[in-house]
Short mmCIF file of C-alpha atoms in Angstrom, two decimals:
data_model
loop_
_atom_site.label_atom_id
_atom_site.label_comp_id
_atom_site.label_asym_id
_atom_site.label_seq_id
_atom_site.Cartn_x
_atom_site.Cartn_y
_atom_site.Cartn_z
CA MET A 7 0.17 0.07 0.31
CA GLY A 8 2.75 2.53 0.36
CA LEU A 9 2.24 3.73 3.80
CA GLU A 10 5.01 4.23 5.52
CA ILE A 11 4.19 4.00 9.40
CA SER A 12 6.82 5.06 11.54
CA HIS A 13 5.59 3.62 14.91
CA PRO A 14 6.28 -0.24 15.78
CA LEU A 15 2.79 -1.34 17.43
CA LEU A 16 1.02 0.88 14.55
CA ARG A 17 2.77 -1.17 11.39
CA GLU A 18 1.56 -3.96 13.29
CA LEU A 19 -2.08 -3.12 14.13
CA HIS A 20 -1.84 -1.92 9.77
CA ALA A 21 -0.49 -5.30 9.15
CA TYR A 22 -3.37 -7.19 11.19
CA TRP A 23 -5.58 -4.94 9.20
CA ASP A 24 -3.90 -6.02 5.75
CA GLY A 25 -3.73 -9.92 6.81
CA LYS A 26 -7.72 -9.48 7.52
CA ARG A 27 -8.86 -7.96 4.00
CA ASP A 28 -8.14 -11.18 2.49
CA GLY A 29 -8.29 -9.97 -0.74
CA ARG A 30 -10.78 -7.21 -0.05
CA GLU A 31 -10.30 -3.66 -0.34
CA MET A 32 -10.86 -3.50 3.18
CA PRO A 33 -11.82 -5.84 5.99
CA ALA A 34 -15.03 -5.97 8.41
CA ARG A 35 -15.34 -5.57 11.95
CA ARG A 36 -17.08 -9.35 11.80
CA ASP A 37 -13.07 -9.96 10.70
CA LEU A 38 -11.64 -8.59 13.20
CA ASP A 39 -10.72 -10.49 16.95
CA PRO A 40 -9.15 -8.54 19.81
CA VAL A 41 -7.99 -11.66 21.46
CA GLU A 42 -5.25 -11.78 18.53
CA ILE A 43 -3.82 -7.82 19.27
CA PRO A 44 -4.08 -7.92 23.11
CA ALA A 45 -0.70 -5.48 23.35
CA LEU A 46 -2.87 -2.88 21.06
CA LEU A 47 -6.21 -2.70 22.67
CA LYS A 48 -5.56 -0.36 24.69
CA HIS A 49 -4.53 2.30 21.87
CA LEU A 50 -7.64 1.45 19.52
CA ILE A 51 -10.71 3.70 19.22
CA LEU A 52 -13.64 2.14 16.87
CA LEU A 53 -15.74 4.71 15.24
CA ASP A 54 -19.28 3.80 13.81
CA VAL A 55 -19.37 5.79 11.11
CA SER A 56 -23.11 6.90 9.76
CA HIS A 57 -23.30 8.99 6.23
CA GLU A 58 -26.07 11.65 5.59
CA PRO A 59 -25.00 13.57 7.39
CA LEU A 60 -21.22 11.93 7.99
CA ARG A 61 -20.82 11.13 11.73
CA PHE A 62 -18.63 9.72 13.76
CA ARG A 63 -19.97 7.62 16.89
CA VAL A 64 -17.29 6.50 19.63
CA ARG A 65 -17.95 2.72 19.70
CA LEU A 66 -15.07 1.88 21.62
CA TYR A 67 -12.32 4.11 23.69
CA GLY A 68 -8.64 2.45 24.74
CA THR A 69 -7.89 2.74 28.34
CA ALA A 70 -4.64 4.42 26.98
CA VAL A 71 -6.66 6.70 24.97
CA ALA A 72 -8.93 7.92 28.13
CA GLU A 73 -6.03 8.18 30.04
CA LEU A 74 -4.64 10.61 27.19
CA ARG A 75 -8.12 12.43 27.27
CA GLY A 76 -9.05 12.48 30.46
CA ARG A 77 -11.93 10.68 30.12
CA ASP A 78 -13.61 7.91 27.99
CA LEU A 79 -16.25 9.09 24.93
CA THR A 80 -17.39 5.81 24.64
CA GLY A 81 -21.28 6.13 23.05
CA ARG A 82 -20.33 10.15 22.32
CA TYR A 83 -20.56 11.49 18.92
CA LEU A 84 -17.32 13.54 17.53
CA TYR A 85 -16.84 16.61 16.78
CA GLU A 86 -20.07 18.02 18.49
CA ASP A 87 -20.14 20.77 21.64
CA GLY A 88 -18.18 19.57 24.49
CA VAL A 89 -16.82 16.81 23.16
CA THR A 90 -13.15 17.02 22.57
CA GLN A 91 -11.25 20.22 22.07
CA ILE A 92 -8.57 18.35 19.50
CA GLY A 93 -11.46 16.60 17.72
CA GLN A 94 -11.70 19.17 15.34
CA GLN A 95 -7.85 18.64 14.14
CA THR A 96 -8.70 14.88 13.45
CA ARG A 97 -12.26 15.59 11.34
CA PRO A 98 -10.08 15.93 7.72
CA TRP A 99 -8.57 12.51 9.03
CA ASN A 100 -11.30 10.50 9.47
CA VAL A 101 -13.41 11.90 6.60
CA ALA A 102 -10.47 11.19 4.25
CA THR A 103 -10.38 7.63 5.39
CA VAL A 104 -13.93 7.39 4.96
CA GLU A 105 -14.57 9.01 1.57
CA GLU A 106 -10.99 7.64 -0.29
CA ARG A 107 -11.38 4.16 1.62
CA ARG A 108 -7.78 3.61 2.44
CA PRO A 109 -5.41 3.71 5.74
CA HIS A 110 -3.96 7.34 6.65
CA PHE A 111 -1.21 7.75 8.97
CA ARG A 112 -0.09 11.07 11.14
CA VAL A 113 2.47 11.98 13.27
CA GLY A 114 3.29 15.22 14.81
CA ASP A 115 4.00 17.35 17.77
CA TYR A 116 1.61 16.94 20.54
CA THR A 117 1.43 19.24 24.05
CA ASP A 118 -0.72 18.41 26.98
CA ILE A 119 -3.38 20.89 27.61
CA SER A 120 -3.43 20.04 31.05
CA ASP A 121 0.00 20.34 32.18
CA GLY A 122 1.94 21.26 29.27
CA ARG A 123 3.99 18.59 28.69
CA THR A 124 4.64 17.78 24.75
CA GLY A 125 5.24 14.51 23.06
CA THR A 126 4.63 13.01 19.74
CA TYR A 127 1.69 11.51 18.66
CA TYR A 128 0.89 9.08 16.00
CA ARG A 129 -2.20 7.91 14.62
CA LEU A 130 -3.19 5.42 12.15
CA GLY A 131 -6.89 5.17 10.65
CA LEU A 132 -8.11 2.61 9.24
CA PRO A 133 -11.27 2.00 7.24
CA LEU A 134 -13.89 -0.83 7.81
CA SER A 135 -16.94 -2.06 5.88
CA SER A 136 -19.57 -4.74 6.41
CA GLY A 137 -20.60 -4.50 2.81
CA GLY A 138 -17.42 -4.11 1.18
CA GLU A 139 -18.30 -0.69 -0.46
CA ALA A 140 -18.83 2.04 1.89
CA VAL A 141 -16.87 2.80 5.14
CA ASP A 142 -19.40 2.06 8.30
CA MET A 143 -16.52 1.62 11.08
CA LEU A 144 -13.02 3.49 11.16
CA MET A 145 -10.51 1.26 13.99
CA ILE A 146 -7.78 4.09 14.86
CA GLY A 147 -4.53 3.40 16.36
CA LEU A 148 -3.51 6.31 18.88
CA ILE A 149 -0.73 6.43 20.58
CA ARG A 150 1.67 9.63 22.16
CA GLU A 151 4.95 9.78 23.66
CA TRP A 152 6.11 12.06 25.96
CA GLY A 153 9.11 13.97 25.32
CA ASP A 154 10.55 13.17 28.82
CA ALA A 155 10.01 9.21 28.64
#
């Protein structure tokens, strides 16, 4: 696929997703088994994707992600008032993953809003489709590493 993923755990997640495609453009949620990727679970976000209008609802919010954000967003819709301050930054990435039906990887600097610590985030968005055409779920791996670690 030509995607350069600079974090080893997210390379592992991409390889898992790629293996589950089984010749298809993208796997379905039913193809995934959390037991097969225990080291990745705490870094995962699963978003249900609804169309017209395009919305993202958090189905799963890994414990490491919830710890970073200071709360669990399971059950909430992203990009709505009061959900998450940095969420608007990720909206174009999620939209692109849905519209292009292909993985997207991002890496960048991160400053924690609670204590000002800085670090690096690594984010991999992977499309899932129950019918093989439209993306109806996103699987996102999110890892943050602090500069003082």
